C-alpha positions as MATLAB code, in Angstrom:
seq = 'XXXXXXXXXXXXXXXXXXXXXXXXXXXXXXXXXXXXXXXXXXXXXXXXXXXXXXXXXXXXXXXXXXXX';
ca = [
     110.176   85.204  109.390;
     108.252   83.249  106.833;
     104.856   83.655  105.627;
     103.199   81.470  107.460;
     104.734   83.401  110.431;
     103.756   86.383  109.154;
     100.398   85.507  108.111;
      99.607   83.719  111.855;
     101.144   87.326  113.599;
      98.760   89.312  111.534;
      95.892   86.899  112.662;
      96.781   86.519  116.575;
      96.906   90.484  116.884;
      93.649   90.953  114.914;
      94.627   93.093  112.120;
      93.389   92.704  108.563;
      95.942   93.390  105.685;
      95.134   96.494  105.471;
      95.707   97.284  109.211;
      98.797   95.797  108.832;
     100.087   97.504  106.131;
      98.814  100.897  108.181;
     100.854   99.461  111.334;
     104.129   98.663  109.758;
     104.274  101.295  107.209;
     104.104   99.418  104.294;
     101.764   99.121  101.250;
      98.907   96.929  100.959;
     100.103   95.039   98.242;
     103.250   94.688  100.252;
     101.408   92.820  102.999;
      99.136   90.534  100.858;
     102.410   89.193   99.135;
     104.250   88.551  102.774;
     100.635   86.399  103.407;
     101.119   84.937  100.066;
     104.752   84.162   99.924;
     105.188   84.740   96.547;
     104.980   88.159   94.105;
     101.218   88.308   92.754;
     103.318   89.976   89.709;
     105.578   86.854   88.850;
     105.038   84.370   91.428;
     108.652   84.905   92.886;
     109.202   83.691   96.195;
     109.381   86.699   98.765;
     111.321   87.228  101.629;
     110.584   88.904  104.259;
     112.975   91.373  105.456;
     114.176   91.229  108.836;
     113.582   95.381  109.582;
     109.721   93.776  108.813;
     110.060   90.980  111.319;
     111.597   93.288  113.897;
     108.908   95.576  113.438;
     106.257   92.817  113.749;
     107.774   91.713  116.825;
     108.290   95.649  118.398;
     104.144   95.916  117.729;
     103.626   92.409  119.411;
     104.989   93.317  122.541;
     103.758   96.986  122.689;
     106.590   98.768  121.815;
     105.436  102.653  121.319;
     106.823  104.999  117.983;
     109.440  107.183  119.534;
     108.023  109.970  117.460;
     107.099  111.786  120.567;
];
């Protein structure tokens, strides 16, 4: 998943960074440098790890936490 496919998933489901972050279990910062593409810290490129793009994908289609 790249950025920009990150970035347009967060947009088509509605969710700000911050309800993003909330949905996928991340951090904030976390989800503003997936948007971004690169490390606010030192500009590296980041990539975004597949466990994150599975996730993204689970939420798109519904899938429920099995935490029942």
């Amino acid at each position: 998943m790249t950025s920009e496919q990150f970035k347009a998933w967060r947009k088509a489901l509605g969710f700000t960074q911050a309800a993003a972050a909330e949905a996928l279990g991340l951090s904030k910062p976390a989800v503003e440098n997936y948007d971004r593409g690169v490390r606010r810290e030192d500009g590296r490129a980041v990539v975004i790890p597949k466990v994150v793009a599975l996730a993204c994908m689970a939420i798109r289609m519904g899938v429920t936490d099995y935490t029942e």
